[in-house]
Short mmCIF file of C-alpha atoms and ligand atoms in Angstrom, two decimals:
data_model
loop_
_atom_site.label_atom_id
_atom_site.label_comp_id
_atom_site.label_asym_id
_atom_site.label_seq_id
_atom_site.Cartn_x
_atom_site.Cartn_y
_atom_site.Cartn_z
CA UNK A 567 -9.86 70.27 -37.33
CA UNK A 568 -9.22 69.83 -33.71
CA UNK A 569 -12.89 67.60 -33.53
CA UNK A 570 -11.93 65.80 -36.08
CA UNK A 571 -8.69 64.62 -34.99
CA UNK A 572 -10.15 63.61 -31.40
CA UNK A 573 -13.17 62.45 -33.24
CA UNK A 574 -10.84 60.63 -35.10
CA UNK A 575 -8.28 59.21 -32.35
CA UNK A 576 -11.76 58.29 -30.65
CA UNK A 577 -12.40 55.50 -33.46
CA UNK A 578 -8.92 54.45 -33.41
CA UNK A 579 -9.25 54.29 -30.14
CA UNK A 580 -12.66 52.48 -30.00
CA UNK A 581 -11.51 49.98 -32.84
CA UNK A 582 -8.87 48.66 -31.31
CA UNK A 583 -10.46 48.16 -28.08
CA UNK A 584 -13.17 46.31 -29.72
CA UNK A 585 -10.64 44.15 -31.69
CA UNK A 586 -9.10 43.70 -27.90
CA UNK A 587 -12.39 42.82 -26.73
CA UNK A 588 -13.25 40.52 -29.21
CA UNK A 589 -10.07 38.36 -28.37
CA UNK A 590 -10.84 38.14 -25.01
CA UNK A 591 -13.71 37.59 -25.21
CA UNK A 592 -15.71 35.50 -28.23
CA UNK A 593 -12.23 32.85 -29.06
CA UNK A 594 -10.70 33.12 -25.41
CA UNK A 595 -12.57 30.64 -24.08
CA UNK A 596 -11.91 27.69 -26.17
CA UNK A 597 -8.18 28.95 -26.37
CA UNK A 598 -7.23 29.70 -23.12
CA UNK A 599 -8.60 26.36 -22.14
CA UNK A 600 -6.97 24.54 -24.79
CA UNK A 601 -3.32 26.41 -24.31
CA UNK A 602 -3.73 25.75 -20.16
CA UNK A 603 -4.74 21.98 -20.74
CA UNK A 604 -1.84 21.75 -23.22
CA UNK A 605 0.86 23.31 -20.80
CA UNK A 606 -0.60 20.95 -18.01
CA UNK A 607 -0.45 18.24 -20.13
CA UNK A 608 3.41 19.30 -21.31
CA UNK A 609 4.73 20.71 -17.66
CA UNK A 610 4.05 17.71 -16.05
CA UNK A 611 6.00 15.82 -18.93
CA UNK A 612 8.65 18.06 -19.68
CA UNK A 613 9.06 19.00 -16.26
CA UNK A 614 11.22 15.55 -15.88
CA UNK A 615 14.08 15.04 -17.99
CA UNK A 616 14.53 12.83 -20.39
CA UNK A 617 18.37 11.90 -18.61
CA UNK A 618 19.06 11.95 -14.85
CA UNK A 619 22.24 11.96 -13.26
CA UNK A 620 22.70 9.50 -10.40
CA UNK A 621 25.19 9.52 -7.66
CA UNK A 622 26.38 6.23 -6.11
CA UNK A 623 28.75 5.39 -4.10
CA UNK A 624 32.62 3.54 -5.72
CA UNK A 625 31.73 0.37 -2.98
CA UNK A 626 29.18 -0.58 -0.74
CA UNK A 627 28.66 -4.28 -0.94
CA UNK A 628 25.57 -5.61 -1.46
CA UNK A 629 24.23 -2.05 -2.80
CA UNK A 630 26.39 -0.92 -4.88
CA UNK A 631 29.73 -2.56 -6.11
CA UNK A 632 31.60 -2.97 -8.91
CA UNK A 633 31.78 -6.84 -10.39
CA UNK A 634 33.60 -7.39 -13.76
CA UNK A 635 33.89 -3.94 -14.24
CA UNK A 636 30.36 -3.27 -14.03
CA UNK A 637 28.51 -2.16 -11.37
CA UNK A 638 25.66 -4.13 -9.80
CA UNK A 639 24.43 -4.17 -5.98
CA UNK A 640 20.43 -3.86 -5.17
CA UNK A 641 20.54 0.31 -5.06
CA UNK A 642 21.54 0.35 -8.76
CA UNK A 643 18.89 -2.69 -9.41
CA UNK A 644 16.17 -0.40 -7.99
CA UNK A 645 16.79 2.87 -9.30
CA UNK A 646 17.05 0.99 -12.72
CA UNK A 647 13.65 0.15 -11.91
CA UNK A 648 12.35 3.15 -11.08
CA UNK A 649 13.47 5.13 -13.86
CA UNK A 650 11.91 2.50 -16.56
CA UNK A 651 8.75 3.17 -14.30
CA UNK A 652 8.81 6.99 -14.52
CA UNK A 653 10.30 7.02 -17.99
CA UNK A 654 13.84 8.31 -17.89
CA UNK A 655 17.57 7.46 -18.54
CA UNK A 656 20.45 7.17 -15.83
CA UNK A 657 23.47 8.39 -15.91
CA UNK A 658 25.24 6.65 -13.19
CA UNK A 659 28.42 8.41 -11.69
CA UNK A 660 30.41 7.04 -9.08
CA UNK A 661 32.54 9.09 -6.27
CA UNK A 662 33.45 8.87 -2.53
CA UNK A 663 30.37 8.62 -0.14
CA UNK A 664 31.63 11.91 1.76
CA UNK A 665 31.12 13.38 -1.78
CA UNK A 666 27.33 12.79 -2.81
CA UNK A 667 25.79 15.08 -0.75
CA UNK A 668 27.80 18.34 -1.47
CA UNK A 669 27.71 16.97 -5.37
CA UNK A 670 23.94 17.57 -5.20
CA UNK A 671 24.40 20.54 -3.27
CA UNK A 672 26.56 22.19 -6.21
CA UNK A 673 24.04 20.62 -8.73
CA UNK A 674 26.84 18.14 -10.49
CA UNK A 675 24.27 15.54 -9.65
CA UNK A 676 19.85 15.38 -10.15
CA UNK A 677 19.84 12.63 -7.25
CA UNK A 678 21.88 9.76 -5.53
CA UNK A 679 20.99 6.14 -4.57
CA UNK A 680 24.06 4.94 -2.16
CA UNK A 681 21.99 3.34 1.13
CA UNK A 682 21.82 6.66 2.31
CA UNK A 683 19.93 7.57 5.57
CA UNK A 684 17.15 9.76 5.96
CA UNK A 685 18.45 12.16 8.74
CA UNK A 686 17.03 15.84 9.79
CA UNK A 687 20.16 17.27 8.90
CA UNK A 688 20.74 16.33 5.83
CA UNK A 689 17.00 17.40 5.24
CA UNK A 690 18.34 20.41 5.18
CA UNK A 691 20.37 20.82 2.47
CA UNK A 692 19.03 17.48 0.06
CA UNK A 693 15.38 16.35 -0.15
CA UNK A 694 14.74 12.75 0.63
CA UNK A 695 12.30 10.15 -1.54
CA UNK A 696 10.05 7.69 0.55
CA UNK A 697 12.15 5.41 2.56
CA UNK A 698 13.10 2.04 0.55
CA UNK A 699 15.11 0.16 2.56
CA UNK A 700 15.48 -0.54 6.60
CA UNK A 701 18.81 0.02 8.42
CA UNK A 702 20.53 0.68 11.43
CA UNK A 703 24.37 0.12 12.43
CA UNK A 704 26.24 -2.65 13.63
CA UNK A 705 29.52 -3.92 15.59
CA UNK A 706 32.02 -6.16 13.12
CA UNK A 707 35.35 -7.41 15.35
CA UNK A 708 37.97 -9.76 14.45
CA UNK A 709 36.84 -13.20 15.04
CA UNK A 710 39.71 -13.90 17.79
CA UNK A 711 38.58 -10.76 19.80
CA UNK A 712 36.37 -11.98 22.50
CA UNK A 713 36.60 -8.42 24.61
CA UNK A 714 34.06 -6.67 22.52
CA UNK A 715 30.77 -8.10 22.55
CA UNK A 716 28.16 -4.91 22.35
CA UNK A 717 28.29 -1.23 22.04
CA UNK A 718 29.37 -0.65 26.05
CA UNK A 719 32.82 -2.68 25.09
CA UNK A 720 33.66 0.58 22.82
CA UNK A 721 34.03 3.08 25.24
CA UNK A 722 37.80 4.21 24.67
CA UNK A 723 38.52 2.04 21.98
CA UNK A 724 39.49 2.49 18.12
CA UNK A 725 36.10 2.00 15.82
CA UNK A 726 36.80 2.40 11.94
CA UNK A 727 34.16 3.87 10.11
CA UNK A 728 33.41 5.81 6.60
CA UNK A 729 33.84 9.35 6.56
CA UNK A 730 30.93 10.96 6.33
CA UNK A 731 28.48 8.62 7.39
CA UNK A 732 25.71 8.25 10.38
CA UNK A 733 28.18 6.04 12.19
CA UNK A 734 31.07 8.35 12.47
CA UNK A 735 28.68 10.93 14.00
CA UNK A 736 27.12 7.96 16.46
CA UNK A 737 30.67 7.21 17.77
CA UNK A 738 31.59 11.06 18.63
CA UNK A 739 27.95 11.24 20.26
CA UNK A 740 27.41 7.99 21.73
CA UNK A 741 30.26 5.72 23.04
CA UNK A 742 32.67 7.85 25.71
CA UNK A 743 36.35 7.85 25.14
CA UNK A 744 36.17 6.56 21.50
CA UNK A 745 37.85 7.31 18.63
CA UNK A 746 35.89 7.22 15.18
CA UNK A 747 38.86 6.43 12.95
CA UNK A 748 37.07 7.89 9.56
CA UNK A 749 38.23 6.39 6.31
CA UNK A 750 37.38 7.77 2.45
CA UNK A 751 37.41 4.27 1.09
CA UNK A 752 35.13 1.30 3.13
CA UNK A 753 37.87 -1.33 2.22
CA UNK A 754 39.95 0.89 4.22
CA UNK A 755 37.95 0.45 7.57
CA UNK A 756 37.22 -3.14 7.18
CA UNK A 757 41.03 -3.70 6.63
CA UNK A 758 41.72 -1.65 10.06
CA UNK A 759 40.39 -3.76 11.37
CA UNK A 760 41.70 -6.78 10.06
CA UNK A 761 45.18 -5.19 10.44
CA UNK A 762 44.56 -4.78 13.99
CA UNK A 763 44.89 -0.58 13.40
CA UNK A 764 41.56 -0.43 14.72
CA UNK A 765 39.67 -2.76 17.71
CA UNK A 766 35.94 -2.47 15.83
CA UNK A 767 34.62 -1.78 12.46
CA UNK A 768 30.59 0.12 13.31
CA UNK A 769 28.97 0.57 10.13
CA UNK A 770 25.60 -0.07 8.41
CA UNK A 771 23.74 -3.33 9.46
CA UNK A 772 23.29 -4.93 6.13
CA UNK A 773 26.43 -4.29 4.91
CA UNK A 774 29.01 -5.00 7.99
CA UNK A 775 26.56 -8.75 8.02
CA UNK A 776 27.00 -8.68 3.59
CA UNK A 777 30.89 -8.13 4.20
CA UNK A 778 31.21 -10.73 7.07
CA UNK A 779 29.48 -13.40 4.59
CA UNK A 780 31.22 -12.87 2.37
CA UNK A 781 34.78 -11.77 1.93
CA UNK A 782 35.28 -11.52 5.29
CA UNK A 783 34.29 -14.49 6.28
CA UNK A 784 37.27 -15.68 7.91
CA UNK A 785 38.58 -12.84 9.45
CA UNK A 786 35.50 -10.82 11.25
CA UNK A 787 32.55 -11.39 13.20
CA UNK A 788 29.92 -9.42 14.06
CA UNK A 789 28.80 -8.65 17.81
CA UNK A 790 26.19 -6.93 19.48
CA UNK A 791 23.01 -5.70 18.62
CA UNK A 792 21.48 -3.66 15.92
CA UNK A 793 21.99 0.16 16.94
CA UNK A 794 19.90 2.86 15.80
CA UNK A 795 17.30 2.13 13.44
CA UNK A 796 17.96 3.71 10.32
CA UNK A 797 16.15 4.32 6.81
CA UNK A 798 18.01 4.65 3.64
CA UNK A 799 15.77 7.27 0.94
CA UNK A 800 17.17 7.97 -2.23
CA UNK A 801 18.41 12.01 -2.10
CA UNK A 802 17.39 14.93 -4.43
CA UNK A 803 19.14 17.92 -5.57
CA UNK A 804 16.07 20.56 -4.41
CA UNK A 805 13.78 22.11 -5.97
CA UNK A 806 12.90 19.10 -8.12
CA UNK A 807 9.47 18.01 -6.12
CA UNK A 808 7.68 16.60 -9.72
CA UNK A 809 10.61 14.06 -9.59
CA UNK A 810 10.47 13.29 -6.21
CA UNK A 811 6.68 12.59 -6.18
CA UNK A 812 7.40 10.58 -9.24
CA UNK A 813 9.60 8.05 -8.21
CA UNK A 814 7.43 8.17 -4.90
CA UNK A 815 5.07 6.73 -6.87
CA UNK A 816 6.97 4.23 -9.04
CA UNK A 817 8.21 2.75 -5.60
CA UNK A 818 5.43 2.44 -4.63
CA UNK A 819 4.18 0.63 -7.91
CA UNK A 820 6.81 -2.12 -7.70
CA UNK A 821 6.20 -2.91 -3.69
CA UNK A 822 3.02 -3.67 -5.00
CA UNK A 823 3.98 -5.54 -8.20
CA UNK A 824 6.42 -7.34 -6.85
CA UNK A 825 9.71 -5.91 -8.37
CA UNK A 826 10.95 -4.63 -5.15
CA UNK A 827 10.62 -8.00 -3.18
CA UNK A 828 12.66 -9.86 -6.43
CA UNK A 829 15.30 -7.16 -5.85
CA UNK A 830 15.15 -7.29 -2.31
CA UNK A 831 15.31 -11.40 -2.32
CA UNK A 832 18.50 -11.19 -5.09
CA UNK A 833 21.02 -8.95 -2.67
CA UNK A 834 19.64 -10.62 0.73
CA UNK A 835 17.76 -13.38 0.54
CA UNK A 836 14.21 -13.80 1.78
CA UNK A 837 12.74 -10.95 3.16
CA UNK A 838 11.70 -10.79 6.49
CA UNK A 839 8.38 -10.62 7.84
CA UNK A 840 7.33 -7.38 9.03
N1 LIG B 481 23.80 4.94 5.85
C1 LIG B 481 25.01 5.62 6.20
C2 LIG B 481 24.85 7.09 5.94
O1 LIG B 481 23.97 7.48 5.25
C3 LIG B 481 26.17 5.12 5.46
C4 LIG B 481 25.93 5.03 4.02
C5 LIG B 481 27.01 4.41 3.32
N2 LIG B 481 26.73 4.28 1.98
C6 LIG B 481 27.67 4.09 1.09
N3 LIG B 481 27.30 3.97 -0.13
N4 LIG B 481 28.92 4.02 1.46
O2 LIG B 481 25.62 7.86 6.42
#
């Protein structure tokens, strides 16, 4: 009886290996090739989302701003045209500056396009796309004040600046004596200086130059030079590489097509050589 049972457990035994064996071995090939090409094929597609959620900033003229309720500025232009490259919807929310970064920290948003600069800090914590867009900070006065002409006029004086941003750290760091009066709202600073609260306005290059064009016109200048070159990248929640090598790619795609320089031209104008 005993023989027969082991005999008996031995076929069992044998049977199933040989069903085992016969599904790894005759039909694996053809399916474990055909189920790894298809979850290739469907991780690098359903690894993006169908819907991203985009930070941007409430105002940063000519980037992002709101006109007739809507807003419009060459960041929102060009992530517009970067998701119909890659494929995917936007869902564009607004808040302070000083709020992006810790918003993608906490995962409220998938990434944020508000002329932010590429730093080694803020590597850190966000990861960074390909630069898009050349920067660097500048001096804006009132146009009657003829005592600040560059950076070495600063020294002890009141500069206005957004909280948060490159500049306010460039004031502690680099001009002696000077107080980085940090505001939430970018109106705010430009009108500190207006209102005489505050001697200088140092802020991003394109946009202290947009604002002084423009609504400003009459009331600042701007002085100096162009301090510390700067490149904006649009920023990434991490852990999201697949999206960041996509829209890598689709920037690259419209340099060459030409999409970037019709953005670029709307917001500033001819671009210049380089
Ligand atoms: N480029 C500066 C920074 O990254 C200022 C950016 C301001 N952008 C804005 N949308 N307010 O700190």
């Amino acid at each position: 009886m005993l023989i027969v049972k082991r005999s008996l457990w031995g076929i069992v035994l044998l049977t199933f290996m040989a069903v085992l064996g016969a599904c790894g071995g005759g039909g694996s090939e053809s399916t474990g090739s055909e189920s790894d090409s298809t979850e290739n094929e469907s991780s690098s597609e359903e690894g993006l989302k169908d819907v991203y959620t985009v930070a941007s900033d409430t105002s940063f003229v000519p980037f992002e701003f709101k006109e007739d309720g809507e807003y419009v500025g060459f960041d929102i232009d060009l992530i517009n045209a970067i998701a119909d490259e890659v494929g995917f919807d936007i869902k564009l929310e607004t808040t302070n500056f000083d709020g992006i970064i810790p918003g993608l920290q906490t995962g409220s948003f998938d990434m944020a396009i508000a002329g932010i600069t590429i730093t080694e800090d803020r590597k850190k914590t966000v990861d960074f796309s390909d630069p898009y867009y050349d920067a660097g900070l500048r001096i804006g006065v009132a146009v009657d004040n003829n005592d600040i002409n560059g950076i070495e006029d600063l020294e002890g004086k009141t500069v206005a600046t957004r909280l948060g941003s490159t500049s306010a750290d460039y004031i502690k760091e680099n001009i002696e004596g000077a107080e980085a009066s940090q505001f939430e709202q970018l109106d705010q600073a430009y009108m500190a200086v207006e209102n005489g609260s505050a001697d200088a306005i140092l802020y991003d290059a394109p946009n202290v130059a947009y604002y002084i064009q423009t609504k400003g016109k009459d009331s600042l200048k701007l002085v100096g030079d162009l301090y510390q070159a700067e490149q904006y990248g649009i920023a990434f929640a991490k852990g999201q590489d697949e999206l960041v090598t996509k829209v890598n790619e689709a920037l690259a795609a419209l340099k060459e097509n030409g999409k970037y320089d019709e953005i670029y031209e709307k917001w500033f104008g001819e671009r210049p050589e380089s």
